[in-house]
Short mmCIF file of C-alpha atoms in Angstrom, two decimals:
data_model
loop_
_atom_site.label_atom_id
_atom_site.label_comp_id
_atom_site.label_asym_id
_atom_site.label_seq_id
_atom_site.Cartn_x
_atom_site.Cartn_y
_atom_site.Cartn_z
CA MET A 20 -21.20 2.14 39.98
CA LEU A 21 -23.59 1.32 37.16
CA SER A 22 -25.73 4.10 35.73
CA ALA A 23 -29.51 4.10 36.28
CA THR A 24 -29.94 2.90 32.72
CA CYS A 25 -27.66 -0.07 33.31
CA ARG A 26 -29.34 -0.97 36.59
CA ALA A 27 -32.73 -0.95 34.82
CA VAL A 28 -31.48 -3.30 32.11
CA ARG A 29 -29.62 -5.52 34.62
CA PRO A 30 -26.85 -6.66 32.27
CA SER A 31 -24.26 -9.05 33.57
CA SER A 32 -21.47 -7.60 31.45
CA ILE A 33 -19.99 -4.17 30.93
CA ALA A 34 -20.35 -4.62 27.16
CA ALA A 35 -24.08 -5.18 27.45
CA CYS A 36 -24.36 -2.17 29.75
CA ARG A 37 -22.65 0.07 27.21
CA LEU A 38 -24.98 -1.15 24.47
CA ALA A 39 -27.98 -0.31 26.63
CA VAL A 40 -26.62 3.16 27.35
CA VAL A 41 -26.08 3.82 23.63
CA LYS A 42 -29.61 2.68 22.81
CA ARG A 43 -31.22 4.69 25.63
CA ALA A 44 -29.19 7.83 24.91
CA TYR A 45 -30.00 7.65 21.22
CA TYR A 46 -33.72 7.47 21.95
CA LEU A 47 -33.56 10.35 24.43
CA SER A 48 -31.58 12.52 22.04
CA GLY A 49 -34.70 13.11 19.96
CA GLU A 50 -32.97 11.90 16.79
CA ILE A 51 -35.37 8.98 16.44
CA HIS A 52 -38.67 8.02 17.96
CA HIS A 53 -38.60 4.28 18.50
CA GLU A 54 -38.43 3.67 14.75
CA PRO A 55 -37.03 0.17 14.13
CA PHE A 56 -36.06 0.96 10.53
CA HIS A 57 -33.41 3.42 11.70
CA PRO A 58 -29.88 2.08 12.20
CA ILE A 59 -28.44 3.16 15.55
CA PRO A 60 -24.80 4.18 14.96
CA GLY A 61 -22.25 2.19 16.93
CA ARG A 62 -24.65 -0.41 18.26
CA ASN A 63 -24.81 -4.13 17.52
CA PRO A 64 -26.72 -6.93 19.24
CA GLU A 65 -25.02 -9.56 21.34
CA TRP A 66 -25.11 -13.11 20.03
CA LEU A 67 -26.01 -15.35 22.97
CA ASN A 68 -27.68 -18.67 23.56
CA GLY A 69 -31.22 -18.65 24.89
CA GLN A 70 -30.32 -19.29 28.50
CA GLN A 71 -27.70 -16.52 28.55
CA ALA A 72 -30.13 -14.02 27.06
CA PHE A 73 -32.74 -14.59 29.77
CA GLU A 74 -30.27 -14.88 32.62
CA ARG A 75 -29.16 -11.40 31.61
CA HIS A 76 -32.49 -9.71 31.02
CA LEU A 77 -35.36 -11.63 32.65
CA ASP A 78 -36.65 -10.53 36.04
CA SER A 79 -39.77 -10.66 38.19
CA ALA A 80 -42.75 -8.37 37.55
CA GLN A 81 -41.83 -7.71 33.93
CA HIS A 82 -44.28 -7.11 31.08
CA ILE A 83 -43.24 -9.18 28.06
CA PHE A 84 -44.66 -9.26 24.54
CA ILE A 85 -44.50 -12.52 22.56
CA HIS A 86 -44.51 -12.58 18.75
CA GLY A 87 -47.47 -14.63 17.55
CA GLY A 88 -48.91 -16.76 14.78
CA ALA A 89 -46.49 -18.69 12.61
CA ALA A 90 -43.66 -16.56 14.04
CA THR A 91 -44.12 -17.71 17.64
CA PRO A 92 -40.51 -17.97 18.96
CA ASN A 93 -40.91 -21.25 20.82
CA HIS A 94 -37.19 -21.71 21.40
CA LEU A 95 -37.09 -18.40 23.26
CA ILE A 96 -40.25 -19.27 25.19
CA ASP A 97 -38.75 -22.57 26.39
CA ASN A 98 -35.60 -20.83 27.61
CA MET A 99 -37.59 -18.05 29.27
CA VAL A 100 -39.69 -20.58 31.19
CA ASN A 101 -36.63 -22.56 32.30
CA VAL A 102 -34.67 -19.52 33.48
CA ALA A 103 -37.66 -18.05 35.32
CA GLN A 104 -38.12 -21.31 37.19
CA GLU A 105 -34.40 -21.60 38.01
CA LYS A 106 -34.25 -18.00 39.28
CA LYS A 107 -37.53 -18.40 41.22
CA LEU A 108 -39.01 -15.35 39.53
CA LYS A 109 -42.57 -14.19 40.09
CA ASP A 110 -45.40 -12.18 38.58
CA ILE A 111 -44.23 -12.00 34.95
CA LYS A 112 -47.00 -10.78 32.65
CA LEU A 113 -47.03 -12.13 29.09
CA MET A 114 -48.97 -10.39 26.30
CA HIS A 115 -49.75 -11.74 22.85
CA ILE A 116 -52.30 -12.43 20.18
CA HIS A 117 -52.81 -15.94 18.75
CA THR A 118 -49.68 -18.04 19.36
CA GLU A 119 -48.76 -21.51 18.18
CA GLY A 120 -46.93 -24.19 20.13
CA PRO A 121 -47.24 -25.67 23.62
CA ALA A 122 -47.20 -22.36 25.58
CA LYS A 123 -45.53 -23.96 28.61
CA TYR A 124 -46.06 -20.83 30.69
CA ASN A 125 -49.78 -21.68 30.86
CA GLU A 126 -49.17 -24.99 32.64
CA PRO A 127 -50.33 -25.19 36.28
CA GLU A 128 -46.78 -25.60 37.62
CA TYR A 129 -45.88 -22.09 36.42
CA GLU A 130 -48.76 -20.37 38.18
CA GLY A 131 -47.38 -17.41 40.12
CA ILE A 132 -44.36 -17.18 37.82
CA PHE A 133 -46.22 -16.29 34.62
CA ARG A 134 -49.66 -14.95 33.83
CA SER A 135 -50.63 -14.88 30.17
CA ASN A 136 -52.90 -12.18 28.74
CA SER A 137 -54.38 -13.00 25.33
CA PHE A 138 -55.58 -10.22 23.04
CA PHE A 139 -56.77 -13.03 20.74
CA THR A 140 -56.94 -16.54 22.13
CA SER A 141 -55.65 -19.76 20.66
CA SER A 142 -56.10 -23.35 21.79
CA ASN A 143 -52.95 -23.27 23.95
CA CYS A 144 -54.51 -20.63 26.24
CA ARG A 145 -58.17 -21.63 26.52
CA LYS A 146 -57.88 -24.01 29.47
CA ALA A 147 -55.67 -21.65 31.46
CA ILE A 148 -58.18 -18.83 30.93
CA GLN A 149 -61.09 -21.08 31.86
CA ASP A 150 -59.26 -22.21 35.02
CA GLY A 151 -58.46 -18.63 36.05
CA ARG A 152 -54.69 -18.93 35.56
CA ALA A 153 -54.59 -16.65 32.51
CA ASP A 154 -56.42 -13.61 31.20
CA PHE A 155 -58.25 -12.51 28.07
CA THR A 156 -58.62 -8.89 26.95
CA PRO A 157 -61.46 -8.12 24.52
CA ILE A 158 -60.08 -5.51 22.13
CA PHE A 159 -60.28 -4.65 18.44
CA LEU A 160 -57.22 -5.92 16.60
CA SER A 161 -56.68 -2.42 15.18
CA GLU A 162 -56.36 -0.97 18.70
CA ILE A 163 -53.83 -3.40 20.19
CA PRO A 164 -50.85 -1.30 18.95
CA LEU A 165 -52.27 1.69 20.82
CA LEU A 166 -51.79 -0.15 24.11
CA PHE A 167 -48.06 0.11 23.55
CA ARG A 168 -47.89 3.40 21.64
CA ARG A 169 -49.88 5.25 24.28
CA ASN A 170 -47.87 3.61 27.09
CA TYR A 171 -50.98 2.06 28.56
CA ILE A 172 -48.81 -1.05 28.77
CA LYS A 173 -45.10 -0.40 29.24
CA LEU A 174 -43.17 -3.29 27.79
CA ASP A 175 -39.99 -4.43 29.47
CA MET A 176 -39.23 -6.96 26.77
CA ALA A 177 -40.32 -8.22 23.36
CA LEU A 178 -39.58 -11.76 22.20
CA ILE A 179 -39.62 -11.98 18.43
CA MET A 180 -38.57 -14.21 15.56
CA VAL A 181 -36.60 -12.67 12.67
CA THR A 182 -34.71 -13.63 9.55
CA PRO A 183 -30.93 -13.34 9.60
CA PRO A 184 -29.77 -9.75 9.00
CA ASP A 185 -29.06 -8.83 5.38
CA ARG A 186 -25.90 -7.00 4.23
CA HIS A 187 -27.37 -3.71 5.49
CA GLY A 188 -28.21 -5.14 8.90
CA PHE A 189 -31.96 -5.43 8.36
CA CYS A 190 -33.99 -8.38 9.60
CA SER A 191 -37.58 -9.22 8.70
CA LEU A 192 -40.37 -10.16 11.12
CA GLY A 193 -41.40 -12.85 8.64
CA PRO A 194 -45.05 -13.93 8.50
CA SER A 195 -46.33 -11.76 11.39
CA VAL A 196 -46.08 -7.98 11.51
CA ASP A 197 -49.55 -7.31 13.02
CA CYS A 198 -49.12 -5.62 16.44
CA THR A 199 -45.50 -6.77 16.74
CA ARG A 200 -44.21 -3.62 15.07
CA ALA A 201 -45.75 -1.49 17.82
CA ALA A 202 -44.25 -3.80 20.45
CA ILE A 203 -40.70 -3.53 19.12
CA GLN A 204 -41.08 0.24 18.85
CA ASN A 205 -41.79 0.46 22.56
CA ALA A 206 -40.10 -2.46 24.34
CA ARG A 207 -37.09 -1.64 26.52
CA VAL A 208 -35.31 -4.90 25.60
CA ILE A 209 -35.69 -6.94 22.39
CA ILE A 210 -34.59 -10.56 22.23
CA ALA A 211 -34.79 -12.06 18.74
CA GLN A 212 -34.65 -15.68 17.66
CA VAL A 213 -32.78 -15.62 14.36
CA ASN A 214 -34.41 -18.23 12.17
CA PRO A 215 -33.05 -18.76 8.65
CA LYS A 216 -36.18 -20.81 7.87
CA SER A 217 -38.45 -17.80 8.26
CA PRO A 218 -39.61 -16.06 5.07
CA ARG A 219 -38.27 -12.56 4.45
CA THR A 220 -41.31 -10.35 4.03
CA ARG A 221 -41.69 -6.73 2.95
CA GLY A 222 -43.74 -3.71 3.99
CA ASP A 223 -43.50 -2.83 7.68
CA ALA A 224 -41.73 -6.08 8.46
CA TYR A 225 -38.18 -4.75 8.83
CA ILE A 226 -36.21 -4.12 12.01
CA HIS A 227 -32.58 -3.03 11.92
CA SER A 228 -30.34 -5.28 13.96
CA SER A 229 -29.02 -2.31 15.98
CA HIS A 230 -32.39 -2.15 17.77
CA VAL A 231 -32.07 -5.73 18.99
CA ASP A 232 -30.38 -6.41 22.33
CA CYS A 233 -29.79 -10.16 21.93
CA PHE A 234 -29.70 -12.42 18.92
CA VAL A 235 -30.29 -16.12 19.58
CA HIS A 236 -29.57 -18.31 16.56
CA MET A 237 -32.01 -21.20 16.26
CA PRO A 238 -33.31 -22.61 12.97
CA GLU A 239 -36.86 -23.84 13.53
CA ASN A 240 -39.67 -24.89 11.23
CA LEU A 241 -42.48 -22.37 11.24
CA GLN A 242 -45.69 -23.32 12.98
CA GLU A 243 -47.98 -24.53 10.18
CA MET A 244 -51.76 -24.56 10.05
CA PRO A 245 -52.64 -26.59 6.95
CA ALA A 246 -56.14 -26.15 5.56
CA ARG A 247 -58.42 -28.98 6.60
CA SER A 248 -60.79 -30.66 4.20
CA MET A 249 -64.12 -28.85 3.85
CA ASP A 250 -67.41 -30.56 4.52
CA GLU A 251 -70.50 -30.33 2.34
CA ALA A 252 -72.04 -27.41 4.24
CA GLU A 253 -68.84 -25.35 4.06
CA VAL A 254 -68.54 -25.92 0.33
CA ALA A 255 -72.15 -24.80 -0.09
CA ILE A 256 -71.50 -21.64 1.92
CA GLY A 257 -68.46 -20.90 -0.23
CA LYS A 258 -70.59 -21.17 -3.36
CA GLN A 259 -73.35 -18.99 -1.91
CA ILE A 260 -70.92 -16.17 -1.20
CA ALA A 261 -68.75 -16.50 -4.31
CA GLN A 262 -71.66 -16.68 -6.74
CA ASN A 263 -73.93 -14.06 -5.17
CA LEU A 264 -71.87 -11.58 -3.17
CA VAL A 265 -68.32 -11.34 -4.56
CA GLU A 266 -68.07 -9.14 -7.65
CA ASN A 267 -65.21 -8.79 -10.11
CA GLY A 268 -62.84 -6.11 -8.89
CA ALA A 269 -63.79 -6.60 -5.23
CA THR A 270 -61.27 -6.05 -2.44
CA LEU A 271 -61.32 -9.09 -0.16
CA GLN A 272 -60.83 -9.57 3.55
CA MET A 273 -60.95 -13.08 4.99
CA GLY A 274 -61.02 -14.14 8.60
CA ILE A 275 -59.59 -17.37 9.98
CA GLY A 276 -61.28 -20.68 9.29
CA SER A 277 -62.53 -23.18 6.78
CA ILE A 278 -65.47 -21.05 5.63
CA PRO A 279 -63.33 -18.18 4.30
CA ASP A 280 -61.15 -20.86 2.67
CA ALA A 281 -64.26 -22.36 1.06
CA VAL A 282 -65.11 -18.97 -0.47
CA LEU A 283 -61.61 -18.57 -1.90
CA ALA A 284 -61.84 -22.02 -3.47
CA GLU A 285 -64.84 -20.83 -5.52
CA LEU A 286 -63.33 -17.59 -6.87
CA GLY A 287 -61.10 -18.99 -9.61
CA SER A 288 -63.14 -17.47 -12.44
CA HIS A 289 -63.35 -13.99 -10.92
CA LYS A 290 -61.27 -11.13 -12.30
CA ASP A 291 -59.20 -8.30 -10.85
CA LEU A 292 -59.75 -9.21 -7.24
CA GLY A 293 -57.73 -7.37 -4.63
CA VAL A 294 -56.67 -8.31 -1.11
CA HIS A 295 -56.55 -5.96 1.87
CA SER A 296 -56.93 -8.14 4.94
CA GLU A 297 -55.76 -8.63 8.50
CA MET A 298 -54.50 -12.08 7.45
CA PHE A 299 -54.49 -14.61 4.66
CA SER A 300 -53.60 -18.23 4.14
CA ASP A 301 -52.94 -20.83 1.42
CA GLY A 302 -56.09 -20.08 -0.57
CA ILE A 303 -54.69 -16.77 -1.82
CA VAL A 304 -51.76 -18.47 -3.54
CA ASP A 305 -53.83 -20.36 -6.13
CA LEU A 306 -55.95 -17.30 -6.93
CA THR A 307 -52.80 -15.29 -7.56
CA GLN A 308 -51.29 -17.94 -9.80
CA THR A 309 -54.48 -18.22 -11.89
CA GLY A 310 -54.68 -14.44 -12.28
CA ALA A 311 -57.91 -13.92 -10.34
CA ILE A 312 -56.06 -11.68 -7.87
CA THR A 313 -54.34 -8.70 -9.50
CA ASN A 314 -54.98 -5.88 -6.99
CA ALA A 315 -55.28 -3.65 -10.05
CA ARG A 316 -58.37 -1.74 -8.92
CA LYS A 317 -57.40 -1.09 -5.32
CA LYS A 318 -57.02 2.50 -4.11
CA ILE A 319 -54.77 1.69 -1.14
CA LYS A 320 -51.44 0.18 -2.26
CA PRO A 321 -52.69 -0.82 -5.73
CA GLY A 322 -50.98 -3.82 -7.26
CA LYS A 323 -50.11 -5.33 -3.88
CA ILE A 324 -51.63 -7.83 -1.48
CA VAL A 325 -51.84 -6.07 1.88
CA SER A 326 -52.08 -8.01 5.12
CA GLY A 327 -51.03 -7.94 8.77
CA PHE A 328 -49.97 -11.55 9.13
CA VAL A 329 -49.98 -14.88 7.32
CA ILE A 330 -50.79 -18.35 8.63
CA GLY A 331 -50.99 -21.63 6.76
CA SER A 332 -48.60 -24.21 5.35
CA SER A 333 -45.21 -24.04 3.68
CA LYS A 334 -47.11 -23.29 0.46
CA VAL A 335 -48.03 -19.78 1.60
CA PHE A 336 -44.75 -19.21 3.45
CA ASN A 337 -42.83 -19.90 0.24
CA PHE A 338 -45.20 -17.58 -1.61
CA ILE A 339 -44.55 -14.57 0.65
CA ASN A 340 -40.79 -15.08 0.85
CA ASP A 341 -39.10 -12.05 -0.74
CA ASN A 342 -42.22 -11.43 -2.82
CA PRO A 343 -42.73 -7.77 -3.85
CA PHE A 344 -46.39 -8.59 -4.60
CA VAL A 345 -47.07 -8.90 -0.85
CA GLU A 346 -46.74 -6.25 1.86
CA LEU A 347 -47.21 -7.13 5.51
CA CYS A 348 -48.17 -3.99 7.39
CA ASP A 349 -48.77 -2.64 10.86
CA ILE A 350 -52.22 -3.82 11.95
CA GLN A 351 -53.13 -0.29 12.99
CA PHE A 352 -52.91 0.54 9.27
CA THR A 353 -54.41 -2.59 7.71
CA ASN A 354 -57.39 -2.63 10.07
CA ARG A 355 -58.14 1.08 10.20
CA THR A 356 -61.70 1.64 9.02
CA ALA A 357 -60.82 4.92 7.31
CA ILE A 358 -58.23 3.06 5.20
CA ILE A 359 -60.32 -0.04 4.48
CA CYS A 360 -63.35 1.86 3.18
CA GLN A 361 -61.36 3.60 0.42
CA ASN A 362 -60.85 0.38 -1.54
CA PRO A 363 -63.46 -0.66 -4.12
CA GLN A 364 -66.27 -3.11 -3.29
CA VAL A 365 -64.79 -4.12 0.04
CA THR A 366 -66.05 -7.64 0.74
CA ALA A 367 -65.40 -8.74 4.30
CA ILE A 368 -65.92 -12.47 4.92
CA ASN A 369 -65.89 -13.61 8.53
CA SER A 370 -67.29 -16.54 10.48
CA CYS A 371 -68.88 -16.81 13.90
CA ILE A 372 -70.14 -19.19 16.56
CA GLU A 373 -73.83 -18.28 16.78
CA VAL A 374 -76.38 -15.64 15.74
CA ASP A 375 -79.62 -14.84 17.53
CA LEU A 376 -82.89 -14.02 15.79
CA THR A 377 -82.28 -10.27 16.08
CA GLY A 378 -78.85 -10.47 14.38
CA GLN A 379 -76.47 -10.41 17.35
CA VAL A 380 -73.28 -12.19 16.32
CA VAL A 381 -71.20 -14.17 18.83
CA SER A 382 -67.66 -14.78 17.64
CA ASP A 383 -65.27 -14.92 20.60
CA SER A 384 -66.86 -17.35 23.04
CA ILE A 385 -69.02 -20.42 23.51
CA GLY A 386 -71.26 -19.29 26.32
CA PRO A 387 -68.87 -17.95 28.99
CA ARG A 388 -65.92 -20.00 27.67
CA ILE A 389 -63.47 -17.80 25.76
CA TYR A 390 -62.68 -19.39 22.42
CA SER A 391 -60.89 -16.79 20.25
CA GLY A 392 -61.21 -13.01 20.40
CA VAL A 393 -62.70 -9.87 18.93
CA GLY A 394 -59.95 -9.75 16.31
CA GLY A 395 -60.52 -7.70 13.18
CA GLN A 396 -64.11 -8.70 12.52
CA ILE A 397 -65.64 -5.34 13.38
CA ASP A 398 -62.74 -3.41 11.83
CA PHE A 399 -63.60 -4.91 8.45
CA ILE A 400 -67.35 -5.28 8.88
CA ARG A 401 -67.46 -1.54 9.47
CA GLY A 402 -64.93 -0.78 6.73
CA ALA A 403 -67.03 -2.70 4.19
CA ALA A 404 -70.26 -1.06 5.36
CA LEU A 405 -68.75 2.41 4.96
CA CYS A 406 -67.09 1.61 1.61
CA THR A 407 -66.87 4.92 -0.27
CA ASP A 408 -68.21 3.46 -3.51
CA GLY A 409 -71.33 2.22 -1.73
CA ARG A 410 -70.76 -1.36 -2.90
CA GLY A 411 -69.17 -2.92 0.16
CA LYS A 412 -70.48 -6.20 1.56
CA PRO A 413 -70.01 -7.07 5.24
CA ILE A 414 -70.58 -10.84 5.46
CA ILE A 415 -70.89 -13.18 8.44
CA ALA A 416 -70.99 -16.87 7.52
CA LEU A 417 -71.72 -19.94 9.61
CA GLN A 418 -73.03 -23.46 9.24
CA SER A 419 -76.70 -23.68 10.17
CA ALA A 420 -76.10 -26.34 12.83
CA THR A 421 -73.30 -27.86 14.90
CA LYS A 422 -72.00 -31.34 14.26
CA LYS A 423 -74.36 -32.51 17.04
CA GLY A 424 -77.32 -31.00 15.21
CA VAL A 425 -77.82 -27.95 17.46
CA SER A 426 -78.98 -24.84 15.61
CA LYS A 427 -76.43 -22.02 15.36
CA ILE A 428 -79.27 -19.58 14.71
CA THR A 429 -80.83 -19.26 18.14
CA PRO A 430 -83.73 -17.43 19.82
CA PHE A 431 -81.28 -15.98 22.36
CA ILE A 432 -77.51 -16.07 22.58
CA LYS A 433 -76.09 -18.38 25.24
CA GLU A 434 -75.67 -17.01 28.73
CA GLY A 435 -72.20 -15.49 29.08
CA ALA A 436 -71.54 -15.33 25.31
CA GLY A 437 -69.86 -12.26 23.87
CA VAL A 438 -71.43 -10.20 21.09
CA VAL A 439 -68.67 -9.13 18.70
CA THR A 440 -70.73 -7.87 15.77
CA THR A 441 -73.80 -6.08 17.07
CA ARG A 442 -77.19 -6.21 15.40
CA ALA A 443 -76.61 -2.63 14.23
CA HIS A 444 -73.40 -3.65 12.46
CA VAL A 445 -74.67 -6.80 10.78
CA HIS A 446 -75.56 -6.83 7.06
CA TYR A 447 -75.34 -10.28 5.43
CA ILE A 448 -75.66 -13.59 7.25
CA VAL A 449 -74.93 -16.66 5.12
CA THR A 450 -75.46 -20.37 5.77
CA GLU A 451 -75.47 -23.34 3.41
CA HIS A 452 -79.23 -22.72 3.01
CA GLY A 453 -79.04 -19.16 1.72
CA ILE A 454 -78.35 -15.49 2.37
CA ALA A 455 -80.18 -13.21 4.82
CA GLN A 456 -79.71 -9.47 4.25
CA LEU A 457 -80.50 -7.84 7.61
CA TRP A 458 -79.38 -4.25 7.13
CA GLY A 459 -82.31 -1.88 7.43
CA LYS A 460 -84.62 -4.68 8.58
CA ASN A 461 -86.67 -4.52 11.78
CA LEU A 462 -86.58 -7.33 14.34
CA ARG A 463 -89.65 -9.06 12.90
CA GLN A 464 -88.15 -9.06 9.41
CA ARG A 465 -84.75 -10.18 10.67
CA ALA A 466 -86.25 -13.15 12.45
CA TYR A 467 -88.11 -14.15 9.27
CA HIS A 468 -85.03 -14.01 7.03
CA LEU A 469 -82.79 -15.81 9.53
CA ILE A 470 -85.33 -18.61 9.95
CA GLN A 471 -85.34 -19.08 6.16
CA ILE A 472 -81.60 -19.89 6.19
CA ALA A 473 -81.66 -21.94 9.40
CA HIS A 474 -81.44 -25.72 9.27
CA PRO A 475 -84.83 -27.12 8.15
CA ASP A 476 -85.03 -29.26 11.30
CA HIS A 477 -85.12 -26.12 13.47
CA ARG A 478 -87.25 -23.68 11.49
CA LYS A 479 -90.55 -24.51 13.19
CA SER A 480 -89.14 -24.21 16.71
CA LEU A 481 -87.36 -20.96 15.79
CA GLU A 482 -90.60 -19.52 14.44
CA GLU A 483 -92.37 -20.39 17.67
CA ALA A 484 -89.54 -18.88 19.71
CA ALA A 485 -89.60 -15.72 17.58
CA PHE A 486 -93.35 -15.31 18.19
CA LYS A 487 -92.82 -15.78 21.93
CA ARG A 488 -89.99 -13.22 21.97
CA LEU A 489 -91.48 -10.60 19.64
CA LYS A 490 -95.17 -11.12 20.42
CA CYS A 491 -95.87 -11.28 16.70
CA MET A 492 -95.16 -13.55 13.76
CA PRO A 493 -91.91 -13.09 11.81
CA SER A 494 -92.65 -11.54 8.42
CA PRO A 495 -90.68 -10.36 5.37
CA ASP A 496 -92.78 -7.15 5.14
#
């Protein structure tokens, strides 16, 4: 009769059962505490194809983590979906941040088999969430690892993408460490797509192969997100921030999007910049090659670019490959306010969807429609505000109007919209028309300064709306 451990893992071979027993016994012995760096003596993963791996380990009612970003293991996802359908499984919960690829599990035909739960939403999940077939959890990026580490969510499985093991048996998580490190520390079963095309990254990116249950070899091009061309307004915003708010020696954090990219494009003449960010993309590469980024003045990991994950094109993937200048770290470390604020002149540059006249910042939704997530915006806005040298700059940037000409600075936020950065957190709001510094300002002053950077076509109507809301005229004094 199989042991309780073997029954829980449901292996279809005695060899797999023995591997599971070794892994479980080693954890229970107290010799290690779910630390993926540690080799487990006498244990090696099985090399299987994708279908075999899921036939062996996939079952109904499981909680499964999926590696995200450029490291989304789409080959594993395809096999998981196929096996679940063949076995007529039900009620499988999938957890992830931003993923790339088709996300087949979100299609209507898999309703009842899978239910996706996004901690940060990407385009492949938005319709399923809007239709009620998938879920969204608003949570700070820095706190996602705690869901697993505190056993609030008990993971049955983690699907990850790794580089081939080196001569010591170590694999790298490639471009996405983020909350994946916490997932592999706590998942009962780990299935890894071994992808020789993935960059080998350093920092917290390593997992020893003895912690993996199944290796599935499948070379696959990484999911790329090339920078799109910037329009006139975005270029102007980049110049506003670079010329007025970014100092030499500043430690940068950039969110996702064309506006942070526009800022980076204007920083070529700056000196001794550092990077401590939840993510970065192609724009960092040029600034490193020109010498603008040295990380020389940083207090936390000086001399190194620190990030949680990387998205972009092959340009940035080649840059991070086996590069000692870059460390990808656990997001609970990179996004911890107490860590962020120790660096000099922390300059956090994030974008948003809309801002009301009191300074409430909407970043995760368009009205009630979930668009992205809370992410690390508040982690870094607060880290910059509390910067120990008193020179931090928390920045929210947005174009003054949508492509249809609708003002993004509004009298009230849309019904159902989510406030990510509160009016107490906000400091600098930047559009192509200027910079509004709101910290320490009352509502009347905030409305005045925001109207000054709104699109000229909307300033009169915003002033009238401000008077109606505040019962007084907006004023700088």
